[in-house]
Coordinates of C-alpha atoms and ligand atoms in Angstrom, one line a residue:
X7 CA 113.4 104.2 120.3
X8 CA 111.4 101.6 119.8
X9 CA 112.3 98.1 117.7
X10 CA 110.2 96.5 116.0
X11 CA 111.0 92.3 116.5
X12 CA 109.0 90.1 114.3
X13 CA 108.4 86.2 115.7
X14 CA 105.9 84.3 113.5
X15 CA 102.4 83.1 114.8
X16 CA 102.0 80.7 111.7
X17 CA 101.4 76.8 112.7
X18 CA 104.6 75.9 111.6
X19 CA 106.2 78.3 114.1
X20 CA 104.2 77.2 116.5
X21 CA 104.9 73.9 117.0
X22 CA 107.9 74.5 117.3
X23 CA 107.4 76.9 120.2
X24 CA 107.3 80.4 118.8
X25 CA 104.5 81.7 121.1
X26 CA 106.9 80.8 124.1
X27 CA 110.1 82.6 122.4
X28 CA 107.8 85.6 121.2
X29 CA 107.0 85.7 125.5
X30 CA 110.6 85.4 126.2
X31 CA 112.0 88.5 124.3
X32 CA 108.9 90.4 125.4
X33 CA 110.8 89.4 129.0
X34 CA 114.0 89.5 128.7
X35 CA 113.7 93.0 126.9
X36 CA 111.9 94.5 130.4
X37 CA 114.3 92.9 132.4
X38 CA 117.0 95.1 130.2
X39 CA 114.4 98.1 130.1
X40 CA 114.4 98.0 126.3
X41 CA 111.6 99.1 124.1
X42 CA 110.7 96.2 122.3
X43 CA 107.4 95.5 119.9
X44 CA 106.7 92.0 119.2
X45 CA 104.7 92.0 115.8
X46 CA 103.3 88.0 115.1
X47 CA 104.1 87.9 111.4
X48 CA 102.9 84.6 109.0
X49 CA 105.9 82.3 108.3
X50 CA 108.6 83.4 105.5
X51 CA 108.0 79.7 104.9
X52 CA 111.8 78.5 105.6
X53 CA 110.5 75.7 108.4
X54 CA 113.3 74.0 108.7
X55 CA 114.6 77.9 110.4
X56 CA 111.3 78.5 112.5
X57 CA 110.9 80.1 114.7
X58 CA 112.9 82.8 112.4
X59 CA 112.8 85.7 114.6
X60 CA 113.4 89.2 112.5
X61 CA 114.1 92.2 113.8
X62 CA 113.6 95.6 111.5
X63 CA 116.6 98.7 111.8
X64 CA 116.5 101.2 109.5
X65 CA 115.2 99.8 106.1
X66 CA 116.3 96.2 106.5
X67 CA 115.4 93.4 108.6
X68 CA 117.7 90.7 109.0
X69 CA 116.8 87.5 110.9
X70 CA 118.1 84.5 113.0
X71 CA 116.4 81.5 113.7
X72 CA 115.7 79.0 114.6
X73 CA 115.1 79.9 118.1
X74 CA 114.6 78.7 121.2
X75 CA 113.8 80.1 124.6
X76 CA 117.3 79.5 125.5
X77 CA 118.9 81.5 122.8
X78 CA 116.9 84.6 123.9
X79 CA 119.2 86.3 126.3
X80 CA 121.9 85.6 124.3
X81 CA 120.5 87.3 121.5
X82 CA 120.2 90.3 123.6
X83 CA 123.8 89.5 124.4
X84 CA 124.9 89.9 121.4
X85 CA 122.7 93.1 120.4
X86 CA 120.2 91.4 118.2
X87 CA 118.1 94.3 118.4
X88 CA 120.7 96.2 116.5
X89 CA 121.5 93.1 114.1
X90 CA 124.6 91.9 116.9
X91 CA 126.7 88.9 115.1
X92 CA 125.1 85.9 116.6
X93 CA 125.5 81.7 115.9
X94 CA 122.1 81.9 114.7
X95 CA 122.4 85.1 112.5
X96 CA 121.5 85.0 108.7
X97 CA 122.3 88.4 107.4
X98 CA 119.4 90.5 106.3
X99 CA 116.1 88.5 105.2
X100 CA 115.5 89.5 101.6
X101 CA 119.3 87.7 100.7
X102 CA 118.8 84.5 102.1
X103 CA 119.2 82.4 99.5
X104 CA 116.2 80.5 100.2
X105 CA 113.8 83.8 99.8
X106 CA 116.6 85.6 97.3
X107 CA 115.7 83.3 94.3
X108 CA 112.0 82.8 94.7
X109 CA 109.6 85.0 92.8
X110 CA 107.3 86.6 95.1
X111 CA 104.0 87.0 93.4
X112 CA 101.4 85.6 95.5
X113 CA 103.3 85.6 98.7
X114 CA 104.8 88.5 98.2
X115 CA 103.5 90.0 101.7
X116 CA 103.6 86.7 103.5
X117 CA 105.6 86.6 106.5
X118 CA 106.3 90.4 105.9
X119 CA 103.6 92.1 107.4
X120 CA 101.3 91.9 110.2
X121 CA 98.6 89.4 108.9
X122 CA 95.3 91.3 110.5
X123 CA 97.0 95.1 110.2
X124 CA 94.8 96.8 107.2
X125 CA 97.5 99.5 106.9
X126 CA 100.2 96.7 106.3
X127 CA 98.1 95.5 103.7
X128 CA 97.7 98.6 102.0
X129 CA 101.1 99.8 102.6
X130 CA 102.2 96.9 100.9
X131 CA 100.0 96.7 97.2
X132 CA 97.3 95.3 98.7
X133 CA 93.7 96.4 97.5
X134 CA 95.1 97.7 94.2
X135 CA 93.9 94.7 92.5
X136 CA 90.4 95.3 93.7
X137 CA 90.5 99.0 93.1
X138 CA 90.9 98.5 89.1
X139 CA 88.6 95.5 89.3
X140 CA 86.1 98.0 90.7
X141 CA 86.5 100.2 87.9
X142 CA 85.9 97.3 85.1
X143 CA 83.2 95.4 84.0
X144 CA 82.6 92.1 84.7
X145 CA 83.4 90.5 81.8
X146 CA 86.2 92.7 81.6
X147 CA 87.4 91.4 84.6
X148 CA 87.3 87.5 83.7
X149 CA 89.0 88.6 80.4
X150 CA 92.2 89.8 82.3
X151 CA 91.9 86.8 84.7
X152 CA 91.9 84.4 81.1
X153 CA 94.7 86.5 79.7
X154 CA 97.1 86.0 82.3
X155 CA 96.5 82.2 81.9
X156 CA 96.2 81.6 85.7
X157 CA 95.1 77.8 86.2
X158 CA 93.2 76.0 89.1
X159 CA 95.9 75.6 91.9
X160 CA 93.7 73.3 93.9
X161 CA 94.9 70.3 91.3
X162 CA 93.2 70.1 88.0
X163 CA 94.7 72.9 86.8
X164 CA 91.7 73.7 84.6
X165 CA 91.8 77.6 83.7
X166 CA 90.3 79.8 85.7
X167 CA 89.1 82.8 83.7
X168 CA 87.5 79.8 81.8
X169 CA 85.1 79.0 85.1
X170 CA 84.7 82.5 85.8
X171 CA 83.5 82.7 82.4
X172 CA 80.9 80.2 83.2
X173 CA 79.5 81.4 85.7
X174 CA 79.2 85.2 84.5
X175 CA 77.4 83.9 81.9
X176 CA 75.3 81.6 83.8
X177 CA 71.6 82.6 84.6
X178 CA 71.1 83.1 88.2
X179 CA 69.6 85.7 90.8
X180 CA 72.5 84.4 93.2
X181 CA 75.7 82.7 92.9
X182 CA 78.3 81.7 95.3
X183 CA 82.0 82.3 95.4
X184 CA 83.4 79.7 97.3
X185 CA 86.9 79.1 98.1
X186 CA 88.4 75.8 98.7
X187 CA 90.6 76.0 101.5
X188 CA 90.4 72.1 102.3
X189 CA 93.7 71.2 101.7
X190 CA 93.9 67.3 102.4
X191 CA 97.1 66.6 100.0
X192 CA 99.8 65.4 102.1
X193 CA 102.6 67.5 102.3
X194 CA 100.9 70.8 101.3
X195 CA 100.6 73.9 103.5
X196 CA 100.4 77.1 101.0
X197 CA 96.6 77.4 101.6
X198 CA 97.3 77.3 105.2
X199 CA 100.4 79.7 105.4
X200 CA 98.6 82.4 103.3
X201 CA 95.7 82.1 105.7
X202 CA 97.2 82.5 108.5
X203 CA 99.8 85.1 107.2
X204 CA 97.8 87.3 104.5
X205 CA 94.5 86.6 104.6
X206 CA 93.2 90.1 103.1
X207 CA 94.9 88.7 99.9
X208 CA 92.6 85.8 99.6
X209 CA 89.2 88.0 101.0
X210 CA 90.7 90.7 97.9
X211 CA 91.1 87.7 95.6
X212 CA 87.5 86.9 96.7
X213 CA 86.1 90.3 95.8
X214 CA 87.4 90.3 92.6
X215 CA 86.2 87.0 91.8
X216 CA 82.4 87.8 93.2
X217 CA 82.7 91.5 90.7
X218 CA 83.7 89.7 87.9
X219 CA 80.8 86.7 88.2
X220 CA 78.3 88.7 89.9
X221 CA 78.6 86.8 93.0
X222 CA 77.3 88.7 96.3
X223 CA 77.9 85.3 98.5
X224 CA 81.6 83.8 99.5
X225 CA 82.2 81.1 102.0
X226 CA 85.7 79.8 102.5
X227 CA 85.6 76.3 103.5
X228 CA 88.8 75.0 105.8
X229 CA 89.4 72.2 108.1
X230 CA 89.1 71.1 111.7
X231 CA 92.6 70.6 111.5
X232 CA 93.5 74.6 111.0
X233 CA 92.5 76.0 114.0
X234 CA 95.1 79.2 113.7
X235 CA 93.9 79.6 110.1
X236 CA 90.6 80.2 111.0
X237 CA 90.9 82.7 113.4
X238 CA 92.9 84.6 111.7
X239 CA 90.3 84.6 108.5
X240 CA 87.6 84.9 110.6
X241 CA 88.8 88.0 112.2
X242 CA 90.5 89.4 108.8
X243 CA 86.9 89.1 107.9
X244 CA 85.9 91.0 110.7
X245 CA 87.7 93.7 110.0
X246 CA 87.8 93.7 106.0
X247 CA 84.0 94.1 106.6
X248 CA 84.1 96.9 109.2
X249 CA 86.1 99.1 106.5
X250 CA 83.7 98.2 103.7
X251 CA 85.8 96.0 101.8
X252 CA 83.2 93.2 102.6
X253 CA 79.3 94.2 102.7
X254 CA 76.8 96.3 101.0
X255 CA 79.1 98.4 98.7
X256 CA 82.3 96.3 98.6
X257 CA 84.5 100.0 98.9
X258 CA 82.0 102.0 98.0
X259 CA 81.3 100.5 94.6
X260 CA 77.7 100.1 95.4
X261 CA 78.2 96.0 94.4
X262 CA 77.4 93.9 97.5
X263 CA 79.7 91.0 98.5
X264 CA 80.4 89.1 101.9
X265 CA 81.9 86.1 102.9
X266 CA 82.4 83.8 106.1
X267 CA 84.5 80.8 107.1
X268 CA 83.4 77.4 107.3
X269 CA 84.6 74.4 108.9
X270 CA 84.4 70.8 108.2
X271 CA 85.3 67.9 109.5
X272 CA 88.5 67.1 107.4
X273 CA 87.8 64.1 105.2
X274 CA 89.8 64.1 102.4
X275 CA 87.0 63.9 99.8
X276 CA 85.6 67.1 101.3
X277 CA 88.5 68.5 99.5
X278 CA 86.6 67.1 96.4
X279 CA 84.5 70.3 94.6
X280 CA 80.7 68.8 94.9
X281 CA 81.7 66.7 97.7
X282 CA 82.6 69.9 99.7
X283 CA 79.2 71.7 98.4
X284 CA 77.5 68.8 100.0
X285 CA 79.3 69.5 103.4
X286 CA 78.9 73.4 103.0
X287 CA 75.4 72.7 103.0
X288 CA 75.5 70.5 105.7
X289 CA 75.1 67.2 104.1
X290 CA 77.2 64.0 104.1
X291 CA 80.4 64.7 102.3
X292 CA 79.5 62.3 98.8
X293 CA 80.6 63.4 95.6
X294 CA 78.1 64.2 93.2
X295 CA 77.8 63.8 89.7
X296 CA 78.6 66.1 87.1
X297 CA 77.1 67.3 85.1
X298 CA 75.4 69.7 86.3
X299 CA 79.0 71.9 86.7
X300 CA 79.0 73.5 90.0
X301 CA 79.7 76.6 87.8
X302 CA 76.1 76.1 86.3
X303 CA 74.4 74.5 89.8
X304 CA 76.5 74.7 92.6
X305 CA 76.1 75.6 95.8
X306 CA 72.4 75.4 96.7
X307 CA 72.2 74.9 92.9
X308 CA 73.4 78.1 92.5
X309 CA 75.8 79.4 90.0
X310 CA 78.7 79.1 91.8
X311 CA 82.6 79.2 91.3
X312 CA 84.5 76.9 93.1
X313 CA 88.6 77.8 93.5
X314 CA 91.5 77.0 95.6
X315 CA 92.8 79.3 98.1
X316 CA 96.0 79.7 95.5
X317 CA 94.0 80.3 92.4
X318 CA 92.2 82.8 94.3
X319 CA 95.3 85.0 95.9
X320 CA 96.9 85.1 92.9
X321 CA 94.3 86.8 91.4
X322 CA 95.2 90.7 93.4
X323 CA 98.2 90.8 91.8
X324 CA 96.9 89.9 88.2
X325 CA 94.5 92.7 88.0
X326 CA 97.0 95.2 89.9
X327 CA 99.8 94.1 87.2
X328 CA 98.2 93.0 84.0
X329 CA 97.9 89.9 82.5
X330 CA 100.5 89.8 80.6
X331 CA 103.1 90.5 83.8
X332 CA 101.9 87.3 85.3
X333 CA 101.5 85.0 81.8
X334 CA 105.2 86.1 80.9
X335 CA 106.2 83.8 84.2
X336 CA 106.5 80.0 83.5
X337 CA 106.3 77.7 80.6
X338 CA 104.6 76.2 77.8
X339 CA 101.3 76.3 79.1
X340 CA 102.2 76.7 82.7
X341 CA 102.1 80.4 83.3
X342 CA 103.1 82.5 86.1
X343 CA 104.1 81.0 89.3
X344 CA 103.9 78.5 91.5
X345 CA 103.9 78.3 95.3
X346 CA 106.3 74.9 95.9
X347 CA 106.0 73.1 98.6
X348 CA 108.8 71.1 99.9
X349 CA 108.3 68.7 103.0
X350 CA 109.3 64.6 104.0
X351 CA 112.7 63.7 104.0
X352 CA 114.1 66.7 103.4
X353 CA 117.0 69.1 104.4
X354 CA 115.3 72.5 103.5
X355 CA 111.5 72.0 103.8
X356 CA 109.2 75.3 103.4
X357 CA 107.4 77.2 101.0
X358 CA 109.4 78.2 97.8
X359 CA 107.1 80.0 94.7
X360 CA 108.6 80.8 91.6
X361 CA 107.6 80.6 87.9
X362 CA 107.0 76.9 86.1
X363 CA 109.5 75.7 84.7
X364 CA 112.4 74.5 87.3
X365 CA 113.3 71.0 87.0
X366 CA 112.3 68.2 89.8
X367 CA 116.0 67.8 91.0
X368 CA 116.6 71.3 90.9
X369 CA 113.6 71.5 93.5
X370 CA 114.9 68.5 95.5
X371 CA 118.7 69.0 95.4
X372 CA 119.4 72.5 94.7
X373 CA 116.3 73.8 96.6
X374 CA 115.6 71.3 98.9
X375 CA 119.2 70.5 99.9
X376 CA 118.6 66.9 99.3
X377 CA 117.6 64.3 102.6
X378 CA 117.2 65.8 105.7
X379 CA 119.3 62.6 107.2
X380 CA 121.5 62.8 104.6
X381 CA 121.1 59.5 102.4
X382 CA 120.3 59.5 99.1
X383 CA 116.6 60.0 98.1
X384 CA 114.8 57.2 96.4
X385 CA 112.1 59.0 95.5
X386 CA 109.6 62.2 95.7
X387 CA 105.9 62.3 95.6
X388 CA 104.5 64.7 94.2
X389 CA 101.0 66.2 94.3
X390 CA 99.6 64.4 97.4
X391 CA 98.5 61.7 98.0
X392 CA 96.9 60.9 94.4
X393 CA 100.2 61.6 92.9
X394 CA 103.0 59.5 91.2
X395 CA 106.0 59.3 92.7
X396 CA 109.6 60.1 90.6
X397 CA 112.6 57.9 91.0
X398 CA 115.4 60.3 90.7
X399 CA 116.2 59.2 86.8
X400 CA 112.8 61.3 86.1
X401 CA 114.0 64.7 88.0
X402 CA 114.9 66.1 84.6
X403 CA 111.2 66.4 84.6
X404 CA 110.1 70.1 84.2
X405 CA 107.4 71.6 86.7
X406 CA 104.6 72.4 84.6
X407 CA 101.0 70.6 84.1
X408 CA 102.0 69.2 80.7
X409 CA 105.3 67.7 81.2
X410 CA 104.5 66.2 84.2
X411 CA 100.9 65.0 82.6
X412 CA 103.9 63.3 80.1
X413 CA 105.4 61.1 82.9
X414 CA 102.1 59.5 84.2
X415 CA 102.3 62.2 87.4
X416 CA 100.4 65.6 88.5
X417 CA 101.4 68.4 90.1
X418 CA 98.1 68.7 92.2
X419 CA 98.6 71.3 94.7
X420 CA 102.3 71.5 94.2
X421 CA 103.7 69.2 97.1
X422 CA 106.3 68.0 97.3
X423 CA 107.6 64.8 99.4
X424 CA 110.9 63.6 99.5
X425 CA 111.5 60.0 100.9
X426 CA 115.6 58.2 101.5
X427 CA 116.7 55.0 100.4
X428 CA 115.2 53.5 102.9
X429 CA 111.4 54.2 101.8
X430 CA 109.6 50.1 100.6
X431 CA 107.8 51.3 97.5
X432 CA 105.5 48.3 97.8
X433 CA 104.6 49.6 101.4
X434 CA 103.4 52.8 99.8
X435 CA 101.6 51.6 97.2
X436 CA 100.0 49.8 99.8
X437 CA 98.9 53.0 101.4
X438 CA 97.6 54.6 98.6
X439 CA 95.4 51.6 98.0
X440 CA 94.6 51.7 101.9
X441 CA 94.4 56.0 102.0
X442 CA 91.6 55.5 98.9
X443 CA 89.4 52.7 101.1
X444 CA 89.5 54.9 104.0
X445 CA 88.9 58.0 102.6
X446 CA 86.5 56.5 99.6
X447 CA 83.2 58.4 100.2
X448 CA 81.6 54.9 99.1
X449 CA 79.3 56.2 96.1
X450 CA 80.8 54.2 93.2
X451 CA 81.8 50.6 93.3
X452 CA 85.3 51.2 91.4
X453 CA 86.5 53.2 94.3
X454 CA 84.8 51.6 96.9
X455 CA 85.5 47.8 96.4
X456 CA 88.4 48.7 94.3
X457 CA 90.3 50.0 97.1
X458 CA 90.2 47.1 99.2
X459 CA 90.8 44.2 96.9
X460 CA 93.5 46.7 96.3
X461 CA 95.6 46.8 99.5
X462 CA 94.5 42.4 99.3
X463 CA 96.6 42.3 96.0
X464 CA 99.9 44.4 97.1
X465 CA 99.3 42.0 100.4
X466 CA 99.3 38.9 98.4
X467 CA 102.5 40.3 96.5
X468 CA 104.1 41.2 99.6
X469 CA 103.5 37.4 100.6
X470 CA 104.8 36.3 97.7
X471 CA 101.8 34.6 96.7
X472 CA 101.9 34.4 93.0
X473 CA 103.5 37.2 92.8
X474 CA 102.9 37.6 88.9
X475 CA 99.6 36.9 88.6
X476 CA 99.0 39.6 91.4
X477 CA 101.4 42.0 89.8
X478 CA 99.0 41.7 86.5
X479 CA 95.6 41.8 88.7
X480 CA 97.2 45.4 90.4
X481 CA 97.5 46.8 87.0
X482 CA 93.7 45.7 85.8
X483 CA 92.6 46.8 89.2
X484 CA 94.2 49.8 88.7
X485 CA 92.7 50.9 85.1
X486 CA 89.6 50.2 86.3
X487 CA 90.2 52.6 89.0
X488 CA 91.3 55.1 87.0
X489 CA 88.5 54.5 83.8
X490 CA 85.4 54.0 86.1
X491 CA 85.6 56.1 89.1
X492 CA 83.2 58.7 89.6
X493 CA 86.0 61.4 90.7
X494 CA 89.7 61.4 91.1
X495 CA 89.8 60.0 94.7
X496 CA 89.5 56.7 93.0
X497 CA 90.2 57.9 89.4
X498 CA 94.2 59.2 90.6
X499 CA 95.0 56.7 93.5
X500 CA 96.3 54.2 90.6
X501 CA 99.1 57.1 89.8
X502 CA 101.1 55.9 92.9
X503 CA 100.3 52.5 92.8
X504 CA 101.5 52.6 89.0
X505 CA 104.5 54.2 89.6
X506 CA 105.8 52.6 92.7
X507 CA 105.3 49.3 90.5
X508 CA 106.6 50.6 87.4
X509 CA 109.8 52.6 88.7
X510 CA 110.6 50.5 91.9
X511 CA 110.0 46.8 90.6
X512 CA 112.6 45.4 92.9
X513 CA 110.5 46.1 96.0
X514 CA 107.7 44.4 94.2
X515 CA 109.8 41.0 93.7
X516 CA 108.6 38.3 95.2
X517 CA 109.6 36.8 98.9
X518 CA 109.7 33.5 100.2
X519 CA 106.7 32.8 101.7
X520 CA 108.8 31.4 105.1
X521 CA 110.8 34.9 104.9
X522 CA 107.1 36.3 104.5
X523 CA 105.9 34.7 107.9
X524 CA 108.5 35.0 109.6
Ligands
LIG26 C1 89.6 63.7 96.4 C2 89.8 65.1 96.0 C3 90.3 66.0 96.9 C4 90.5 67.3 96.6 N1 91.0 68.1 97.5 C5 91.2 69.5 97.2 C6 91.6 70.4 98.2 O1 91.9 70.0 99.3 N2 91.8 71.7 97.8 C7 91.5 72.1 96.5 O2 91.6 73.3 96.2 N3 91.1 71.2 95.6 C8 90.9 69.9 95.9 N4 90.5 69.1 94.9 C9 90.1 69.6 93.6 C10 88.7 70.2 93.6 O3 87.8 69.2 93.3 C11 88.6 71.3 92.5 O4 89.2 70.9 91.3 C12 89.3 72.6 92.9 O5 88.9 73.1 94.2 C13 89.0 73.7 91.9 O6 89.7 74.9 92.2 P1 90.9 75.4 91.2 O7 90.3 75.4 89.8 O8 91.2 76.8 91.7 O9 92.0 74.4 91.4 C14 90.3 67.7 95.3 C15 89.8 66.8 94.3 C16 89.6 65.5 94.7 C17 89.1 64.6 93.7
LIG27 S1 85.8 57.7 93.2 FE1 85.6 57.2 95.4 S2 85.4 59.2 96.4 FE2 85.0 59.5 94.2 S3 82.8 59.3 94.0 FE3 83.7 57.3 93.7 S4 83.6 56.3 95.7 FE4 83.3 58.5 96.0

């Protein structure tokens, strides 16, 4: 009989050498002359346990990880093919705590199935979503999409039945569907992992989106940086459009939509709606100014709805289950769930979604397992590199838009960065000041000049040169960031500054100025 072994070609697993361990079963099961099939799942999204090799019996899988080459003939030692005890054995999958509590909505198929096998998809719910959407009308369609309250996931949060709204109702022989799959916020990988490890969910999400705005035109837009992700959408492309999900008569429903990948250079900004129009139309990343919405003149000043690759694979599951299934998830005004992501300093790093509402320290601590290293953490950033950081007196702090909104932060794309004790607050606020100059794409002054007189100031603080005066000139520099900035690359990078100054003043005290040079 043959068993199914399942050894994830995600990034994450990658890099940590799961193409050579995937080889090394494939090996080491000849060598035995035991019928072995190596399927290249995405990532469960438990990193700090990749490569997390599964293998199926009967109903279950259960899984051990993480991995090496090494371990691989003592996994056959011990009978892993029949789930054999073994020092790296975790019981079956589906109870490990880490997956156990999550709710599953949007990565529900993630890591489970074969990311490019059609039949997985289907075997698994997928196409359901587009299937009703099919069978609705367009407005119909935005309606449920409103209903369920699904919000951007790409950072604003803004609601998305609201911008599909807008551009149904926009006039317009063409409009564009067009995903943004940038992903620049540090710490963040969910666009990535459901690329690489369901990418039929985002083409579905995709289809609906182009039904329900009478879009016949997608482009997902990605980085340099993810060469695996491409691929794997490129081909799931490939193939979507081969059995007529993409083309002429998206599955038979005589409405036309297709899509392709397209790759940029990876400058932050790109990340940035108009600025990423620019670059999909092979200009100079620059933000441009809105109005027009990109909703009203977008891409090619067409019609266009721009959506992160979240907001846009949630959307299967919405029209498969109703609206109100996914608006009962979460809080206040926070609905459904939310694909976590937990990286830095920290013990249990991966990819944990479940409904709004957890607290921060429940996501650090009970989650997250706390440091990596061990020491205590000082603080978490969270929502990349625009976002606030939290001293750990804020992690009663509820995850949802509003609340966090409440405590000067954002939850952006839902990253997560945990940094120890030993972190210099004043050093990152330098960054962020030094991340904005760099990655400024130079069209307004606040931003541009800003930036720099920014990193001068923390400098002269760091120097101890008048430290209050400076201390005072941060915080003017910084509302002029955040008033008169064109977008929110200049508009947000005051969050960090502000909060690294404002919850970590003893790393802004000044020094000596002999300590200084010294
Ligand atoms: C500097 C900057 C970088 C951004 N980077 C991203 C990104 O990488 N991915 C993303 O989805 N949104 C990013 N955004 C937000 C987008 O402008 C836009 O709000 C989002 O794509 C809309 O999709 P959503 O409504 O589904 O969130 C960025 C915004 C700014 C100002
Ligand atoms: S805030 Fe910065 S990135 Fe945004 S438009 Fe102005 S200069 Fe460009």
């Amino acid at each position: 009989m043959t068993v199914t072994v399942f050894v994830p070609g995600d990034s994450a697993a990658l890099a940590v050498g799961a193409d050579k361990v995937a080889a090394a079963i494939v090996r080491e099961a000849k060598a035995r002359g035991l019928d072995v099939q190596v399927v290249r799942n995405g990532s469960r999204g438990l990193l700090w346990l990749e490569p997390l090799v599964e293998v199926r019996s009967d109903h279950h899988r259960v899984a051990y990880g993480p991995v090496k080459v090494s371990d691989v003939p003592s996994l056959f030692d011990a009978n892993f093919l029949e789930g054999g005890e073994h020092p790296l054995f975790h019981g079956q999958t589906k109870d490990m705590p880490f997956l156990s509590r999550q709710t599953r909505l949007t990565f529900s198929r993630c890591g489970v199935t074969d990311p490019l096998s059609l039949e997985d998809y289907r075997h698994y719910q997928g196409l359901k979503g587009l299937e009703k959407a099919i069978a609705m009308a367009p407005a119909d369609i935005v309606k449920q999409v409103a209903d369920s309250g699904l919000r951007g996931r790409g950072g604003a949060g803004f609601p998305t039945g609201i911008k599909w709204k807008t551009v149904l109702d926009a006039p317009g022989d063409r409009k564009y569907i067009v995903c943004n799959a940038d992903e620049g916020d540090s710490g963040t990988f969910s666009d990535r992992m459901i690329m690489e490890g369901d990418p039929f969910v985002l083409i579905e999400g995709m289809a609906i989106a182009a039904l329900a705005t009478e879009a016949t035109k997608g482009y997902v837009y990605t980085r340099s940086e993810y060469p695996h992700a491409i691929r794997v959408m490129t081909e799931a492309v490939r193939i979507a459009r081969e059995a007529g999900i993409l083309g002429p008569s998206v599955m038979g429903s005589g409405r036309a939509f297709d899509m392709e990948v397209r790759m940029g250079a990876g400058a932050y900004v790109c990340g940035e709606e108009t600025s990423l129009l620019n670059s999909l139309e092979g200009k100079r990343g620059i933000v441009r100014a809105k109005p027009p919405l990109p909703a009203l003149q977008g891409l090619f000043g067409c019609p266009t709805v721009v959506n992160n690759v979240m907001s846009l694979a949630s959307v299967p599951v919405i029209m498969d289950r109703g609206a109100a299934f996914y608006r009962d998830y979460g809080v206040g005004r926070s609905h459904g769930t939310i694909p976590i992501q937990l990286a830095g300093n920290v013990k249990h790093g991966g990819l944990y979604e479940t409904a709004f509402g957890l607290t921060l320290g429940e996501l650090v601590y009970d989650i997250g397992g706390g440091t990596a290293n061990g020491r205590p953490v000082k603080a978490v950033q969270v929502g990349g590199p625009l976002g606030a950081y939290f001293p750990p007196s804020l992690f009663d702090t509820i995850f949802d838009y509003e609340a966090f909104a409440a405590k000067d932060g954002l939850i952006g794309h839902a990253g997560i960065v945990v940094f120890d004790d030993t972190v210099d607050m004043l050093k990152q606020a330098r960054f962020a000041m030094e991340f904005c100059a760099v990655e400024s794409c130079g069209k307004c002054t606040p931003c541009r000049i800003g930036s720099t007189r920014g990193v001068e100031t923390v400098d002269r603080i760091a120097h101890g040169i008048e430290p209050e005066k400076n201390r005072a000139l941060l915080g003017d520099l910084c509302n002029t960031m955040k008033f008169g900035s064109l977008c929110a690359l200049g508009g947000f990078t005051p969050y960090p500054v502000m909060s690294a100054m404002t919850h970590f003043p003893e790393d802004f005290a000044p020094t000596p100025l002999v300590e200084a040079a010294e």
